[in-house]
Amino acid sequence: HRLRQEFYGDKPNQKLFEKRVLTEAVHEIGHLLNLKHCSNPNCVMFFSNSILDTDRKGFLFCNGCRSKFKILK
């Protein structure tokens, strides 16, 4: 529910909701791949203290986290 704008008293925004769901899904997949939280606030693996963090970081990995995928191959 916290990913929906209505939770914060705003009008529904389906595109923003879908972006937030994608961000959370990619973040959790990162954990499944053994990635830890990242200190880069623009990285999907950054810990979100609020929905503003989730919106800012988006669903992409930073170069540092992306480079860890090479180890998994």
Short mmCIF file of N, CA and C in Angstrom, two decimals:
data_model
loop_
_atom_site.label_atom_id
_atom_site.label_comp_id
_atom_site.label_asym_id
_atom_site.label_seq_id
_atom_site.Cartn_x
_atom_site.Cartn_y
_atom_site.Cartn_z
N HIS A 1 0.81 -1.21 0.00
CA HIS A 1 0.00 0.00 0.00
C HIS A 1 0.85 1.27 0.00
N ARG A 2 2.03 1.21 0.61
CA ARG A 2 2.85 2.42 0.72
C ARG A 2 3.42 2.87 -0.62
N LEU A 3 3.33 2.04 -1.64
CA LEU A 3 3.83 2.42 -2.96
C LEU A 3 2.81 3.22 -3.76
N ARG A 4 1.59 3.25 -3.28
CA ARG A 4 0.53 3.99 -3.97
C ARG A 4 0.44 5.43 -3.45
N GLN A 5 0.20 6.35 -4.36
CA GLN A 5 0.07 7.76 -3.99
C GLN A 5 -1.08 8.00 -3.01
N GLU A 6 -2.12 7.19 -3.10
CA GLU A 6 -3.27 7.35 -2.23
C GLU A 6 -2.90 7.17 -0.76
N PHE A 7 -1.87 6.37 -0.49
CA PHE A 7 -1.40 6.15 0.88
C PHE A 7 -0.96 7.46 1.52
N TYR A 8 -0.47 8.39 0.68
CA TYR A 8 0.03 9.68 1.16
C TYR A 8 -0.99 10.80 0.98
N GLY A 9 -2.22 10.43 0.64
CA GLY A 9 -3.28 11.41 0.50
C GLY A 9 -3.31 12.11 -0.84
N ASP A 10 -2.59 11.57 -1.82
CA ASP A 10 -2.54 12.16 -3.16
C ASP A 10 -3.44 11.39 -4.12
N LYS A 11 -3.61 11.95 -5.31
CA LYS A 11 -4.41 11.30 -6.34
C LYS A 11 -3.66 10.08 -6.88
N PRO A 12 -4.39 9.06 -7.32
CA PRO A 12 -3.74 7.87 -7.90
C PRO A 12 -2.85 8.23 -9.09
N ASN A 13 -1.74 7.51 -9.20
CA ASN A 13 -0.81 7.69 -10.32
C ASN A 13 -0.28 6.30 -10.67
N GLN A 14 -0.92 5.66 -11.65
CA GLN A 14 -0.58 4.28 -11.99
C GLN A 14 0.86 4.13 -12.49
N LYS A 15 1.34 5.07 -13.29
CA LYS A 15 2.72 4.97 -13.81
C LYS A 15 3.74 5.05 -12.67
N LEU A 16 3.53 5.95 -11.74
CA LEU A 16 4.43 6.07 -10.60
C LEU A 16 4.38 4.81 -9.74
N PHE A 17 3.19 4.27 -9.53
CA PHE A 17 3.03 3.03 -8.77
C PHE A 17 3.81 1.89 -9.44
N GLU A 18 3.69 1.77 -10.76
CA GLU A 18 4.40 0.70 -11.48
C GLU A 18 5.91 0.88 -11.39
N LYS A 19 6.40 2.12 -11.46
CA LYS A 19 7.83 2.38 -11.32
C LYS A 19 8.31 1.98 -9.92
N ARG A 20 7.52 2.29 -8.92
CA ARG A 20 7.88 1.94 -7.54
C ARG A 20 7.90 0.42 -7.35
N VAL A 21 6.94 -0.27 -7.93
CA VAL A 21 6.90 -1.73 -7.84
C VAL A 21 8.14 -2.31 -8.51
N LEU A 22 8.49 -1.81 -9.68
CA LEU A 22 9.69 -2.27 -10.38
C LEU A 22 10.93 -2.02 -9.54
N THR A 23 11.04 -0.85 -8.96
CA THR A 23 12.18 -0.51 -8.11
C THR A 23 12.31 -1.48 -6.95
N GLU A 24 11.22 -1.74 -6.26
CA GLU A 24 11.25 -2.66 -5.12
C GLU A 24 11.57 -4.08 -5.56
N ALA A 25 11.02 -4.52 -6.69
CA ALA A 25 11.28 -5.87 -7.18
C ALA A 25 12.76 -6.05 -7.54
N VAL A 26 13.33 -5.09 -8.27
CA VAL A 26 14.74 -5.17 -8.64
C VAL A 26 15.63 -5.14 -7.40
N HIS A 27 15.28 -4.31 -6.43
CA HIS A 27 16.04 -4.24 -5.18
C HIS A 27 16.05 -5.61 -4.49
N GLU A 28 14.91 -6.24 -4.38
CA GLU A 28 14.84 -7.54 -3.71
C GLU A 28 15.54 -8.63 -4.52
N ILE A 29 15.48 -8.56 -5.84
CA ILE A 29 16.24 -9.51 -6.67
C ILE A 29 17.73 -9.31 -6.43
N GLY A 30 18.14 -8.07 -6.26
CA GLY A 30 19.54 -7.80 -5.92
C GLY A 30 19.95 -8.53 -4.65
N HIS A 31 19.09 -8.51 -3.64
CA HIS A 31 19.38 -9.25 -2.40
C HIS A 31 19.45 -10.75 -2.67
N LEU A 32 18.57 -11.26 -3.52
CA LEU A 32 18.62 -12.68 -3.86
C LEU A 32 19.94 -13.06 -4.53
N LEU A 33 20.53 -12.08 -5.21
CA LEU A 33 21.83 -12.28 -5.86
C LEU A 33 22.99 -11.94 -4.92
N ASN A 34 22.65 -11.79 -3.63
CA ASN A 34 23.63 -11.57 -2.56
C ASN A 34 24.23 -10.16 -2.55
N LEU A 35 23.55 -9.20 -3.16
CA LEU A 35 24.00 -7.81 -3.07
C LEU A 35 23.51 -7.21 -1.76
N LYS A 36 24.34 -6.41 -1.16
CA LYS A 36 24.00 -5.71 0.09
C LYS A 36 23.50 -4.31 -0.26
N HIS A 37 23.08 -3.56 0.75
CA HIS A 37 22.68 -2.18 0.51
C HIS A 37 23.89 -1.37 0.07
N CYS A 38 23.65 -0.42 -0.80
CA CYS A 38 24.69 0.40 -1.42
C CYS A 38 24.64 1.81 -0.81
N SER A 39 25.78 2.46 -0.77
CA SER A 39 25.85 3.82 -0.24
C SER A 39 25.52 4.89 -1.29
N ASN A 40 25.38 4.48 -2.55
CA ASN A 40 25.05 5.41 -3.63
C ASN A 40 23.54 5.67 -3.61
N PRO A 41 23.09 6.89 -3.31
CA PRO A 41 21.65 7.17 -3.20
C PRO A 41 20.88 7.04 -4.51
N ASN A 42 21.58 6.91 -5.63
CA ASN A 42 20.92 6.74 -6.93
C ASN A 42 20.87 5.29 -7.37
N CYS A 43 21.42 4.39 -6.58
CA CYS A 43 21.46 2.96 -6.91
C CYS A 43 20.21 2.27 -6.37
N VAL A 44 19.69 1.34 -7.11
CA VAL A 44 18.51 0.59 -6.67
C VAL A 44 18.77 -0.15 -5.36
N MET A 45 20.03 -0.45 -5.04
CA MET A 45 20.34 -1.18 -3.82
C MET A 45 20.50 -0.26 -2.60
N PHE A 46 20.34 1.04 -2.79
CA PHE A 46 20.34 1.97 -1.67
C PHE A 46 19.13 1.69 -0.79
N PHE A 47 19.31 1.72 0.53
CA PHE A 47 18.20 1.48 1.46
C PHE A 47 17.26 2.68 1.44
N SER A 48 15.97 2.42 1.26
CA SER A 48 14.98 3.49 1.24
C SER A 48 14.43 3.72 2.64
N ASN A 49 14.70 4.89 3.18
CA ASN A 49 14.11 5.29 4.46
C ASN A 49 12.71 5.86 4.27
N SER A 50 12.41 6.27 3.05
CA SER A 50 11.11 6.86 2.76
C SER A 50 10.77 6.63 1.29
N ILE A 51 9.54 6.92 0.93
CA ILE A 51 9.12 6.79 -0.46
C ILE A 51 9.89 7.77 -1.35
N LEU A 52 10.36 8.87 -0.78
CA LEU A 52 11.17 9.84 -1.55
C LEU A 52 12.48 9.19 -1.99
N ASP A 53 13.08 8.37 -1.12
CA ASP A 53 14.29 7.63 -1.49
C ASP A 53 13.99 6.66 -2.63
N THR A 54 12.87 5.97 -2.54
CA THR A 54 12.48 5.01 -3.58
C THR A 54 12.32 5.72 -4.91
N ASP A 55 11.65 6.85 -4.90
CA ASP A 55 11.43 7.60 -6.14
C ASP A 55 12.74 8.13 -6.72
N ARG A 56 13.65 8.58 -5.86
CA ARG A 56 14.90 9.16 -6.33
C ARG A 56 15.79 8.10 -6.96
N LYS A 57 15.93 6.96 -6.30
CA LYS A 57 16.92 5.98 -6.75
C LYS A 57 16.50 5.25 -8.02
N GLY A 58 15.24 5.03 -8.24
CA GLY A 58 14.83 4.33 -9.44
C GLY A 58 15.21 2.86 -9.40
N PHE A 59 15.23 2.22 -10.57
CA PHE A 59 15.37 0.77 -10.63
C PHE A 59 16.67 0.28 -11.28
N LEU A 60 17.67 1.15 -11.39
CA LEU A 60 18.94 0.77 -12.01
C LEU A 60 20.03 0.58 -10.98
N PHE A 61 20.94 -0.36 -11.25
CA PHE A 61 22.10 -0.59 -10.40
C PHE A 61 23.19 0.43 -10.73
N CYS A 62 23.94 0.86 -9.74
CA CYS A 62 25.10 1.72 -10.00
C CYS A 62 26.21 0.85 -10.60
N ASN A 63 27.26 1.49 -11.09
CA ASN A 63 28.37 0.74 -11.69
C ASN A 63 29.01 -0.22 -10.71
N GLY A 64 29.14 0.19 -9.46
CA GLY A 64 29.75 -0.67 -8.44
C GLY A 64 28.95 -1.95 -8.22
N CYS A 65 27.65 -1.81 -8.09
CA CYS A 65 26.81 -3.00 -7.88
C CYS A 65 26.73 -3.84 -9.16
N ARG A 66 26.65 -3.16 -10.30
CA ARG A 66 26.61 -3.88 -11.57
C ARG A 66 27.87 -4.70 -11.78
N SER A 67 29.00 -4.17 -11.35
CA SER A 67 30.26 -4.90 -11.54
C SER A 67 30.31 -6.20 -10.72
N LYS A 68 29.54 -6.27 -9.66
CA LYS A 68 29.50 -7.48 -8.84
C LYS A 68 28.81 -8.62 -9.56
N PHE A 69 28.02 -8.32 -10.60
CA PHE A 69 27.38 -9.39 -11.38
C PHE A 69 28.42 -10.20 -12.12
N LYS A 70 29.54 -9.58 -12.48
CA LYS A 70 30.59 -10.30 -13.21
C LYS A 70 31.13 -11.45 -12.36
N ILE A 71 31.12 -11.25 -11.05
CA ILE A 71 31.59 -12.29 -10.13
C ILE A 71 30.63 -13.47 -10.13
N LEU A 72 29.35 -13.20 -10.41
CA LEU A 72 28.35 -14.25 -10.37
C LEU A 72 28.37 -15.15 -11.60
N LYS A 73 29.03 -14.71 -12.67
CA LYS A 73 29.05 -15.49 -13.92
C LYS A 73 29.96 -16.68 -13.81
#
